[in-house]
Coordinates of N, CA and C in Angstrom, one line a residue:
M1 N 46.7 7.1 -23.7 CA 45.5 6.5 -24.1 C 44.7 5.9 -23.0
A2 N 45.4 5.2 -22.1 CA 44.8 4.6 -20.9 C 44.2 5.7 -20.0
D3 N 44.9 6.8 -19.9 CA 44.4 7.9 -19.1 C 43.1 8.5 -19.7
Q4 N 43.0 8.5 -21.0 CA 41.8 9.0 -21.7 C 40.6 8.1 -21.4
R5 N 40.9 6.8 -21.4 CA 39.8 5.8 -21.2 C 39.3 5.9 -19.8
S6 N 40.2 6.0 -18.8 CA 39.8 6.1 -17.4 C 39.0 7.4 -17.1
A7 N 39.4 8.5 -17.7 CA 38.7 9.7 -17.6 C 37.3 9.6 -18.2
H8 N 37.2 9.0 -19.3 CA 35.9 8.8 -20.0 C 35.0 7.9 -19.1
A9 N 35.6 6.9 -18.5 CA 34.8 5.9 -17.7 C 34.3 6.7 -16.5
E10 N 35.1 7.6 -15.9 CA 34.7 8.3 -14.7 C 33.6 9.2 -15.0
R11 N 33.6 9.9 -16.1 CA 32.6 10.9 -16.6 C 31.3 10.1 -16.8
S12 N 31.4 8.9 -17.5 CA 30.2 8.1 -17.8 C 29.5 7.7 -16.6
S13 N 30.3 7.2 -15.6 CA 29.7 6.6 -14.4 C 29.1 7.7 -13.5
T14 N 29.7 8.9 -13.4 CA 29.1 9.9 -12.5 C 28.0 10.7 -13.2
G15 N 28.0 10.8 -14.5 CA 27.0 11.6 -15.2 C 25.7 10.8 -15.4
A16 N 25.7 9.5 -15.3 CA 24.4 8.8 -15.5 C 23.5 8.9 -14.3
K17 N 22.2 9.2 -14.6 CA 21.3 9.3 -13.5 C 20.7 7.9 -13.1
K18 N 20.7 7.6 -11.9 CA 20.2 6.3 -11.4 C 19.0 6.6 -10.5
P19 N 18.1 5.7 -10.4 CA 17.0 5.9 -9.5 C 17.5 5.8 -8.1
P20 N 16.8 6.4 -7.1 CA 17.2 6.3 -5.7 C 17.4 4.9 -5.3
A21 N 18.4 4.6 -4.4 CA 18.6 3.3 -4.0 C 17.4 2.7 -3.4
G22 N 17.0 1.4 -3.8 CA 15.9 0.7 -3.2 C 14.5 1.1 -3.8
K23 N 14.5 2.0 -4.8 CA 13.2 2.5 -5.4 C 13.0 2.1 -6.8
G24 N 13.8 1.2 -7.3 CA 13.7 0.8 -8.7 C 12.7 -0.3 -8.9
P25 N 12.7 -0.9 -10.1 CA 11.7 -2.0 -10.4 C 11.9 -3.2 -9.5
E26 N 13.1 -3.5 -9.1 CA 13.3 -4.7 -8.2 C 12.6 -4.5 -6.9
H27 N 12.8 -3.3 -6.3 CA 12.2 -3.0 -5.1 C 10.6 -3.0 -5.2
A28 N 10.1 -2.5 -6.3 CA 8.7 -2.4 -6.5 C 8.1 -3.9 -6.6
A29 N 8.8 -4.7 -7.3 CA 8.4 -6.1 -7.5 C 8.3 -6.8 -6.2
R30 N 9.4 -6.7 -5.3 CA 9.4 -7.3 -4.0 C 8.3 -6.8 -3.1
A31 N 8.1 -5.5 -3.2 CA 7.0 -4.9 -2.3 C 5.6 -5.3 -2.8
A32 N 5.4 -5.5 -4.1 CA 4.1 -6.0 -4.6 C 3.9 -7.4 -4.1
C33 N 4.9 -8.3 -4.2 CA 4.7 -9.7 -3.8 C 4.4 -9.7 -2.3
R34 N 5.2 -9.0 -1.5 CA 5.0 -9.0 0.0 C 3.6 -8.6 0.3
S35 N 3.1 -7.4 -0.2 CA 1.8 -6.9 0.1 C 0.7 -7.8 -0.3
L36 N 0.8 -8.4 -1.5 CA -0.3 -9.2 -2.0 C -0.3 -10.5 -1.2
E37 N 0.8 -11.1 -0.9 CA 0.8 -12.4 -0.1 C 0.2 -12.1 1.3
A38 N 0.5 -11.0 1.9 CA -0.1 -10.7 3.2 C -1.6 -10.5 3.1
L39 N -2.1 -10.0 2.0 CA -3.6 -9.7 1.9 C -4.4 -11.0 1.6
I40 N -3.9 -11.8 0.7 CA -4.7 -12.9 0.2 C -4.2 -14.3 0.7
S41 N -3.1 -14.3 1.5 CA -2.6 -15.5 2.1 C -2.4 -16.7 1.2
H42 N -1.8 -16.3 0.0 CA -1.4 -17.3 -1.0 C 0.0 -16.9 -1.4
P43 N 0.9 -17.9 -1.6 CA 2.3 -17.6 -2.0 C 2.5 -17.1 -3.4
A44 N 3.3 -16.1 -3.6 CA 3.7 -15.6 -4.9 C 4.6 -16.6 -5.6
E45 N 4.4 -16.8 -6.9 CA 5.2 -17.7 -7.7 C 6.3 -16.8 -8.4
G46 N 6.0 -15.6 -8.7 CA 6.9 -14.7 -9.4 C 6.2 -13.5 -9.9
V47 N 7.0 -12.7 -10.6 CA 6.5 -11.4 -11.2 C 6.6 -11.6 -12.8
S48 N 5.5 -11.4 -13.5 CA 5.5 -11.6 -14.9 C 5.5 -10.3 -15.7
A49 N 5.3 -9.2 -15.0 CA 5.4 -7.9 -15.7 C 5.5 -6.8 -14.7
I50 N 6.2 -5.7 -15.1 CA 6.3 -4.5 -14.3 C 6.4 -3.3 -15.2
R51 N 5.7 -2.2 -14.8 CA 5.9 -1.0 -15.6 C 5.7 0.2 -14.7
R52 N 6.4 1.2 -15.1 CA 6.3 2.5 -14.4 C 5.1 3.2 -14.8
S53 N 4.3 3.8 -13.9 CA 3.2 4.6 -14.2 C 3.4 6.0 -13.7
D54 N 2.5 6.9 -14.0 CA 2.6 8.3 -13.5 C 2.7 8.4 -12.0
D55 N 1.9 7.6 -11.3 CA 1.8 7.7 -9.9 C 2.6 6.6 -9.1
G56 N 3.4 5.8 -9.8 CA 4.1 4.7 -9.1 C 4.5 3.6 -10.0
W57 N 4.0 2.4 -9.7 CA 4.3 1.1 -10.4 C 3.1 0.3 -10.6
A58 N 3.0 -0.5 -11.7 CA 2.0 -1.5 -11.9 C 2.8 -2.8 -12.1
V59 N 2.5 -3.8 -11.2 CA 3.2 -5.0 -11.2 C 2.2 -6.2 -11.4
V60 N 2.5 -7.1 -12.2 CA 1.7 -8.3 -12.4 C 2.4 -9.5 -11.6
V61 N 1.7 -9.9 -10.6 CA 2.2 -11.0 -9.7 C 1.5 -12.3 -10.0
D62 N 2.2 -13.4 -10.2 CA 1.6 -14.7 -10.3 C 1.5 -15.4 -9.0
I63 N 0.3 -15.8 -8.6 CA 0.0 -16.4 -7.3 C -0.4 -17.8 -7.4
L64 N 0.1 -18.7 -6.6 CA -0.4 -20.1 -6.5 C -1.7 -20.1 -5.6
E65 N -2.8 -20.3 -6.2 CA -4.1 -20.2 -5.5 C -4.6 -21.6 -5.0
V66 N -4.4 -22.6 -5.8 CA -4.8 -24.0 -5.4 C -3.8 -25.0 -5.8
P67 N -2.9 -25.4 -4.9 CA -1.9 -26.4 -5.2 C -2.5 -27.8 -5.4
R68 N -2.1 -28.5 -6.4 CA -2.7 -29.8 -6.7 C -1.5 -30.8 -7.0
I69 N -1.8 -32.1 -7.0 CA -0.9 -33.1 -7.4 C -1.6 -33.8 -8.6
P70 N -0.9 -33.9 -9.7 CA 0.4 -33.4 -10.1 C 0.4 -31.8 -10.2
D71 N 1.6 -31.3 -10.0 CA 1.8 -29.8 -10.0 C 1.3 -29.1 -11.2
T72 N 1.3 -29.8 -12.3 CA 0.8 -29.2 -13.6 C -0.7 -28.9 -13.6
T73 N -1.4 -29.4 -12.6 CA -2.9 -29.1 -12.5 C -3.2 -28.1 -11.5
S74 N -2.2 -27.5 -10.8 CA -2.4 -26.5 -9.8 C -3.0 -25.2 -10.5
L75 N -3.8 -24.5 -9.8 CA -4.4 -23.3 -10.3 C -3.6 -22.1 -9.8
L76 N -3.2 -21.2 -10.8 CA -2.5 -20.0 -10.5 C -3.4 -18.8 -11.0
A77 N -3.0 -17.7 -10.5 CA -3.7 -16.4 -10.9 C -2.7 -15.3 -11.1
S78 N -3.0 -14.4 -12.0 CA -2.2 -13.2 -12.2 C -3.0 -12.0 -11.6
Y79 N -2.3 -11.3 -10.8 CA -2.9 -10.1 -10.1 C -2.1 -8.9 -10.6
E80 N -2.8 -7.8 -11.0 CA -2.2 -6.6 -11.2 C -2.2 -5.8 -9.9
V81 N -1.1 -5.4 -9.5 CA -0.9 -4.7 -8.2 C -0.4 -3.3 -8.5
R82 N -1.1 -2.3 -8.1 CA -0.7 -0.9 -8.3 C 0.0 -0.3 -7.0
L83 N 1.1 0.2 -7.1 CA 1.9 0.8 -6.0 C 2.1 2.3 -6.2
D84 N 2.2 3.1 -5.1 CA 2.5 4.5 -5.3 C 4.0 4.7 -5.4
Q85 N 4.5 5.9 -5.4 CA 5.9 6.2 -5.6 C 6.7 5.6 -4.5
A86 N 6.2 5.5 -3.3 CA 6.9 4.9 -2.1 C 6.7 3.4 -2.0
C87 N 6.2 2.8 -3.1 CA 5.9 1.3 -3.2 C 4.9 0.8 -2.1
E88 N 4.0 1.7 -1.8 CA 2.9 1.3 -0.9 C 1.7 0.8 -1.8
L89 N 1.0 -0.2 -1.3 CA -0.1 -0.7 -2.1 C -1.2 0.3 -2.3
L90 N -1.7 0.5 -3.5 CA -2.9 1.3 -3.8 C -4.1 0.4 -4.0
E91 N -3.9 -0.6 -4.9 CA -5.0 -1.5 -5.2 C -4.4 -2.7 -5.9
Y92 N -5.3 -3.8 -5.9 CA -4.9 -5.0 -6.7 C -6.2 -5.6 -7.3
T93 N -6.0 -6.3 -8.4 CA -7.1 -6.9 -9.2 C -6.6 -8.2 -9.8
R94 N -7.4 -9.2 -9.6 CA -7.1 -10.5 -10.3 C -7.5 -10.3 -11.7
V95 N -6.5 -10.5 -12.6 CA -6.8 -10.3 -14.1 C -6.9 -11.6 -14.9
R96 N -6.4 -12.7 -14.3 CA -6.4 -14.0 -15.0 C -6.3 -15.2 -14.0
R97 N -7.0 -16.3 -14.3 CA -6.8 -17.5 -13.5 C -6.5 -18.6 -14.5
Y98 N -5.6 -19.5 -14.2 CA -5.2 -20.5 -15.2 C -4.6 -21.7 -14.5
R99 N -4.6 -22.8 -15.3 CA -3.9 -24.0 -14.8 C -2.4 -24.0 -15.2
R100 N -1.6 -24.4 -14.2 CA -0.1 -24.3 -14.4 C 0.3 -24.9 -15.8
G101 N -0.2 -26.0 -16.1 CA 0.2 -26.7 -17.3 C -0.4 -26.2 -18.6
A102 N -1.3 -25.2 -18.5 CA -2.0 -24.7 -19.7 C -1.1 -23.8 -20.5
A103 N -1.1 -23.9 -21.8 CA -0.3 -23.0 -22.7 C -1.0 -21.6 -22.7
D104 N -0.1 -20.6 -22.9 CA -0.7 -19.2 -23.0 C -1.5 -19.1 -24.3
E105 N -2.5 -18.3 -24.3 CA -3.3 -18.1 -25.5 C -2.7 -17.1 -26.4

């Protein structure tokens, strides 16, 4: 019985297709943050969405544009960043600007 389970586990792990190392959504998210930060000189707060497209990745990156005190009044913006298959920047667009303490609509 134990032999059957280990044989099944081996087949399952070798038969599954994985994306090439370093080219999955985590890599795309990091590449989008780095590229956008370098272009607009504002720090990334995080990634709020990522999706695979026909020609690469579309990543929504949240950026701290205007830090304020108290922090809840800081202005953030969401940028859609498009990357090609090699995670190189194709284009970016600011899609939303909002106050940190504001509730989503």
